[in-house]
Short mmCIF file of C-alpha atoms and ligand atoms in Angstrom, two decimals:
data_model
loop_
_atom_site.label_atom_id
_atom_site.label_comp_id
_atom_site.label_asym_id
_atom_site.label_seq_id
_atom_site.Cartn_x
_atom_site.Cartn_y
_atom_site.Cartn_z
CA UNK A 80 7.21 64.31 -91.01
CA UNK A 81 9.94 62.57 -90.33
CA UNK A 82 8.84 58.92 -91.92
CA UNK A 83 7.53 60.85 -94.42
CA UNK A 84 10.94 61.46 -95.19
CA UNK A 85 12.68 58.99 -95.33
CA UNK A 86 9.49 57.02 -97.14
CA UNK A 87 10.60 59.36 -99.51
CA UNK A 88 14.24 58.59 -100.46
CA UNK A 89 13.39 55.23 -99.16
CA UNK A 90 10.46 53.93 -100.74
CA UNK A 91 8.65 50.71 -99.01
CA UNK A 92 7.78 48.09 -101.03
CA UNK A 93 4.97 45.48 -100.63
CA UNK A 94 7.51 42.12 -100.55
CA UNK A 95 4.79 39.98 -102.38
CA UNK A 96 4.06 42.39 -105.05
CA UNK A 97 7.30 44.45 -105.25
CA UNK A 98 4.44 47.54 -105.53
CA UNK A 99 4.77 51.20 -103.29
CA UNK A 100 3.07 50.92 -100.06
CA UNK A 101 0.85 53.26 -98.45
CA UNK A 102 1.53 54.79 -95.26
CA UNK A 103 -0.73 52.83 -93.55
CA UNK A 104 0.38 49.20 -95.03
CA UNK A 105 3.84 47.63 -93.59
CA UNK A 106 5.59 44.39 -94.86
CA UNK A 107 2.68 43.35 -97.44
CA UNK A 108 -0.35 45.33 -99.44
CA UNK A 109 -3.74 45.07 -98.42
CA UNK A 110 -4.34 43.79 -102.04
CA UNK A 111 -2.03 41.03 -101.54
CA UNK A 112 -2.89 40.06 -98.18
CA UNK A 113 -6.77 39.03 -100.03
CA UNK A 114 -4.83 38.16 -103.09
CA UNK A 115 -2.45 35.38 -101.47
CA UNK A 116 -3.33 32.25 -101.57
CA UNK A 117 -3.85 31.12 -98.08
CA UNK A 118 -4.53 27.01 -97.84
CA UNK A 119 -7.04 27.46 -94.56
CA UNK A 120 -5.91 23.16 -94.10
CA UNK A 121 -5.98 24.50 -90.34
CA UNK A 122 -9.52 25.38 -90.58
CA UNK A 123 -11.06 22.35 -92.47
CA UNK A 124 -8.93 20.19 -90.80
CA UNK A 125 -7.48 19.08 -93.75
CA UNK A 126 -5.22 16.02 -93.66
CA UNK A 127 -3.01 16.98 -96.56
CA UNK A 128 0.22 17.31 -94.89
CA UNK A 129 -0.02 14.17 -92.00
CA UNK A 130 -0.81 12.50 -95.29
CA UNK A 131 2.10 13.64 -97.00
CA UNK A 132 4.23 11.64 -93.61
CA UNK A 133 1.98 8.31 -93.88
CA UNK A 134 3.84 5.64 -93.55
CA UNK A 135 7.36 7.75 -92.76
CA UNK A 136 6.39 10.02 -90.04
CA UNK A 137 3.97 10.34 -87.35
CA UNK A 138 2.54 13.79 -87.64
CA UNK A 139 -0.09 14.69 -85.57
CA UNK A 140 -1.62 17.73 -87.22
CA UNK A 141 -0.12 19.75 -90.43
CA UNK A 142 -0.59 22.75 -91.61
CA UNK A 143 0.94 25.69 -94.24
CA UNK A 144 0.08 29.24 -94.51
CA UNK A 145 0.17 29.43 -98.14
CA UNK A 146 0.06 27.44 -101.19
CA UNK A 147 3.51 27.83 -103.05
CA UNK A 148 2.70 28.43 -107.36
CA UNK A 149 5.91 28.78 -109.33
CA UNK A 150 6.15 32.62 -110.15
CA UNK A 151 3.50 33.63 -107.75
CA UNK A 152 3.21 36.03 -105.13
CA UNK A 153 4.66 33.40 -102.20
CA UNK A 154 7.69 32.73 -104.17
CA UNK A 155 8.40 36.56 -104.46
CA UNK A 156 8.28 36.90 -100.33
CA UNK A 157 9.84 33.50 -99.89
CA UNK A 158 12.78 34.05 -102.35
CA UNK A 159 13.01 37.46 -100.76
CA UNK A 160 13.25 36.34 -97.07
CA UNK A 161 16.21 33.25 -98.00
CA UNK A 162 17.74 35.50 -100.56
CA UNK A 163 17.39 39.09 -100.38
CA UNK A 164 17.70 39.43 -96.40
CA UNK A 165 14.21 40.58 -96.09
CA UNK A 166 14.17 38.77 -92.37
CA UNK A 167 11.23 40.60 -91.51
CA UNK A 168 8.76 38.65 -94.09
CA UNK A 169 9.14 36.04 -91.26
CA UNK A 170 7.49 37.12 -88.25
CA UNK A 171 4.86 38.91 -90.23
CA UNK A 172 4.13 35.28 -91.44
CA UNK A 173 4.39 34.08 -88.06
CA UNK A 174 2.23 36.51 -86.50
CA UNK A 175 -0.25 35.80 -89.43
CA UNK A 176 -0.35 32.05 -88.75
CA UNK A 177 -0.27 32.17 -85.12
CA UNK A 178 -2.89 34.29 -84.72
CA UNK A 179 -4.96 31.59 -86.47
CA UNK A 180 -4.18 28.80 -84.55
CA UNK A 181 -4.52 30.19 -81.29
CA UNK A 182 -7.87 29.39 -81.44
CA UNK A 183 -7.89 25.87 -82.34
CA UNK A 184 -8.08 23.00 -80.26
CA UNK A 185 -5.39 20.74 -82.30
CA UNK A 186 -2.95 23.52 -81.86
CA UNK A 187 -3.80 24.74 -78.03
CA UNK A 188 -1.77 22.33 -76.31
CA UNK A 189 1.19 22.69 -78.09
CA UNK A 190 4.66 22.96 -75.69
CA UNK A 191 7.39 23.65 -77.86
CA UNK A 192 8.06 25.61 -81.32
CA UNK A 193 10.99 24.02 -82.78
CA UNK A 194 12.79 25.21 -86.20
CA UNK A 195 14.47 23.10 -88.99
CA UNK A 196 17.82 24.36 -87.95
CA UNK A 197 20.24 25.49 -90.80
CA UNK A 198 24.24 24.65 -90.73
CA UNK A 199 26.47 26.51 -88.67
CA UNK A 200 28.14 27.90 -92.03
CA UNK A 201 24.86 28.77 -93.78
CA UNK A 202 23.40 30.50 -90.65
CA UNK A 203 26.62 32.77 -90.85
CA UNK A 204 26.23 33.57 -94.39
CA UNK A 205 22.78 34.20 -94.00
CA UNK A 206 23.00 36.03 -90.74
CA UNK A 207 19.82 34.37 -89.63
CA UNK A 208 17.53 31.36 -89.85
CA UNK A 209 14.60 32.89 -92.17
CA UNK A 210 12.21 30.23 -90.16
CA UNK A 211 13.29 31.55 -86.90
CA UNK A 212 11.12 34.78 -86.59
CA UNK A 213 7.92 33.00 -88.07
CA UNK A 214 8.91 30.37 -84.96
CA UNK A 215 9.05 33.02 -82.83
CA UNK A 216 6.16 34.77 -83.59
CA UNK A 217 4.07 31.35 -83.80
CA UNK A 218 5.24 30.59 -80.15
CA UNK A 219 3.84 33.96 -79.00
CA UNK A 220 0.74 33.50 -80.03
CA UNK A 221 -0.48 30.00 -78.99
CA UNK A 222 1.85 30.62 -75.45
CA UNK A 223 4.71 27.77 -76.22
CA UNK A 224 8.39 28.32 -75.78
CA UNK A 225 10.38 28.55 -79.02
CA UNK A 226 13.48 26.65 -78.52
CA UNK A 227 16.37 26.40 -80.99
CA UNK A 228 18.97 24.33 -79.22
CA UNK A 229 17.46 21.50 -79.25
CA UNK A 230 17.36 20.36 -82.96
CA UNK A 231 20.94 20.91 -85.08
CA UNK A 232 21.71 20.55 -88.35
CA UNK A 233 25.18 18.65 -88.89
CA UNK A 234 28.07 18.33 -91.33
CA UNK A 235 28.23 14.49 -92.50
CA UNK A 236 32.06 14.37 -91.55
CA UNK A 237 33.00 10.95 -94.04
CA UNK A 238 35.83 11.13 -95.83
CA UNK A 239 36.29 12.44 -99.46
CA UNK A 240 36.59 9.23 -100.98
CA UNK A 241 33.27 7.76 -99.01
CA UNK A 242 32.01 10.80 -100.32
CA UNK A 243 32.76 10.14 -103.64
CA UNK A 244 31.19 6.70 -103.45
CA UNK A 245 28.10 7.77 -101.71
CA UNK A 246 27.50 10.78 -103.68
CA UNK A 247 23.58 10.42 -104.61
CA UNK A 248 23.46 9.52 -100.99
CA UNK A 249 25.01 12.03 -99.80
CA UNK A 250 22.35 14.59 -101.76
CA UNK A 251 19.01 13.44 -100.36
CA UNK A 252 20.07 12.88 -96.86
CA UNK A 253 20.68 15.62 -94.64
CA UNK A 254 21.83 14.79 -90.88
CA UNK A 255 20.31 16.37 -87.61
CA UNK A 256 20.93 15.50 -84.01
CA UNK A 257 18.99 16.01 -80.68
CA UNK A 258 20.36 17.65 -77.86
CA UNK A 259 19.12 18.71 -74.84
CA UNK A 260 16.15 16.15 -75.05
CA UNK A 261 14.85 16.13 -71.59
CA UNK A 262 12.90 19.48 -72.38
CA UNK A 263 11.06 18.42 -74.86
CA UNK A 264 10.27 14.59 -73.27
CA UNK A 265 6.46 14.66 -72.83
CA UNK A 266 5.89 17.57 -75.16
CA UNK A 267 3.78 17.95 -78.23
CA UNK A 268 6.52 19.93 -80.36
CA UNK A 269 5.16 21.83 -83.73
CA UNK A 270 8.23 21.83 -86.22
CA UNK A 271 8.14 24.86 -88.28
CA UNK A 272 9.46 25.66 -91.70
CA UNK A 273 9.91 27.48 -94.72
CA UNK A 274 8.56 25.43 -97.36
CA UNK A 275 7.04 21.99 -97.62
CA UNK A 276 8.10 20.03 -101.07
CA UNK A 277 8.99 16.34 -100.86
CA UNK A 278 8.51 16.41 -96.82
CA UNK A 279 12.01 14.74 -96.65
CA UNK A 280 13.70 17.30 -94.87
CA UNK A 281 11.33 17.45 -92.37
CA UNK A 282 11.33 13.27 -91.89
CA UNK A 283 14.74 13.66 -90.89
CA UNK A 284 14.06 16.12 -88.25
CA UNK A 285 10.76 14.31 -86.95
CA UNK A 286 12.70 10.97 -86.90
CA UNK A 287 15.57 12.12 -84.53
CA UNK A 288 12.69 14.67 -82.57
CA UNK A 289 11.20 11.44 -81.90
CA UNK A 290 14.15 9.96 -80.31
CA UNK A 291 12.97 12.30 -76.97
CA UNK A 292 10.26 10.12 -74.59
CA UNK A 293 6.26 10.28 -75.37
CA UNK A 294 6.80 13.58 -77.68
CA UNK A 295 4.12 14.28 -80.38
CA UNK A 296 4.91 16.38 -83.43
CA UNK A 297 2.87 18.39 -85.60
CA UNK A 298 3.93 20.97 -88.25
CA UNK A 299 3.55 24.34 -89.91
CA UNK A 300 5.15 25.83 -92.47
CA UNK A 301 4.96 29.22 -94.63
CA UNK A 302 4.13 27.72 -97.78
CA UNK A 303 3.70 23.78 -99.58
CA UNK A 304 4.13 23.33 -103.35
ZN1 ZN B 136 1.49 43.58 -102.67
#
């Protein structure tokens, strides 16, 4: 009676479709959830992402939950998870994928779920790291530790006028640094994100993960254009 309630002066929407829900639906319609478009690369074994890294990045196995199409029903949850502050797209995502690859061999011995950390500043404006839950949840499922103090995201401190002169560099690159890289020497790490375009963010992240001893990285993500 209660939900009922407060369903009615606060209505839930589906975060895809931006339709009512039923009682019986939470984060996503039933229609959507068939409707999405779901990439399976987990299930064919699909090289599409490790190929994406060849030749930049060793990536052991890749894969995305969704396929990202401009307008489409994954940019409506993934603008509304960075954007809106609808944090709880994210483990719903994560639960979705993990549950997946908890059967699968490539994905079984997996140690560590790490996330492409955000800057300090954006993490406060945001209020949270929309990969973080989808981490979390991933972790849960295929019985890894999430860890996110391991992999930061830092301010390139040069000075203006450096700035200035390195401007186009300054765009493309974005600087991480390891810490704490005993725990995860001897690990196979998956590297989670939001969504996969050029792959260059996540370079940067697999090139200083790989600083740690004998780790192997593979990768999932929510969505890849
Ligand atoms: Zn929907």
């Amino acid at each position: 009676m209660a939900k009922s309630l407060v369903n009615l002066f606060f209505p839930k929407v589906c975060y895809a479709c931006l339709n009512l829900l039923n009682d019986n639906e939470e984060t996503i319609c039933i229609s959507c959830r068939h409707h999405l478009p779901v990439t399976n690369f987990h299930f064919t074994n699909d090289d599409a992402i490790s190929n994406l890294f060849y030749g930049r990045a060793l990536v052991e196995n890749g894969t995305a939950l969704f396929r990202f199409e401009k307008k489409g029903l994954v940019q409506q949850l993934i603008h509304g998870l960075k954007y809106k502050g609808y944090g709880q797209i994210s483990p719903f995502l994560g639960d979705w994928l993990g549950g997946e690859l908890k059967s699968l061999p490539d994905y079984k011995d997996i140690d560590v779920v790490i996330p492409v950390p955000l800057h300090k500043k954006k993490l406060t404006k945001r209020g949270y790291n929309q990969v973080a839950g989808f981490g979390k949840q991933i972790a849960a499922s295929i019985d890894a530790i999430y860890k996110d103090n391991v992999l930061l995201k830092i301010t390139n401190t040069g000075s203006q006028t450096s700035k200035k002169r390195f401007a186009r560099w300054n765009q493309t690159e974005e600087l991480f640094t390891l810490q704490n890289a005993a725990c995860i020497e001897i690990k196979h790490i998956l590297l989670v994100d939001d969504i996969i375009t050029t792959g260059a963010t996540l370079e940067a992240c697999i090139t200083v993960l790989s600083q740690a001893k004998n780790s192997k990285i593979s990768i999932a993500c929510m969505a890849i254009v």
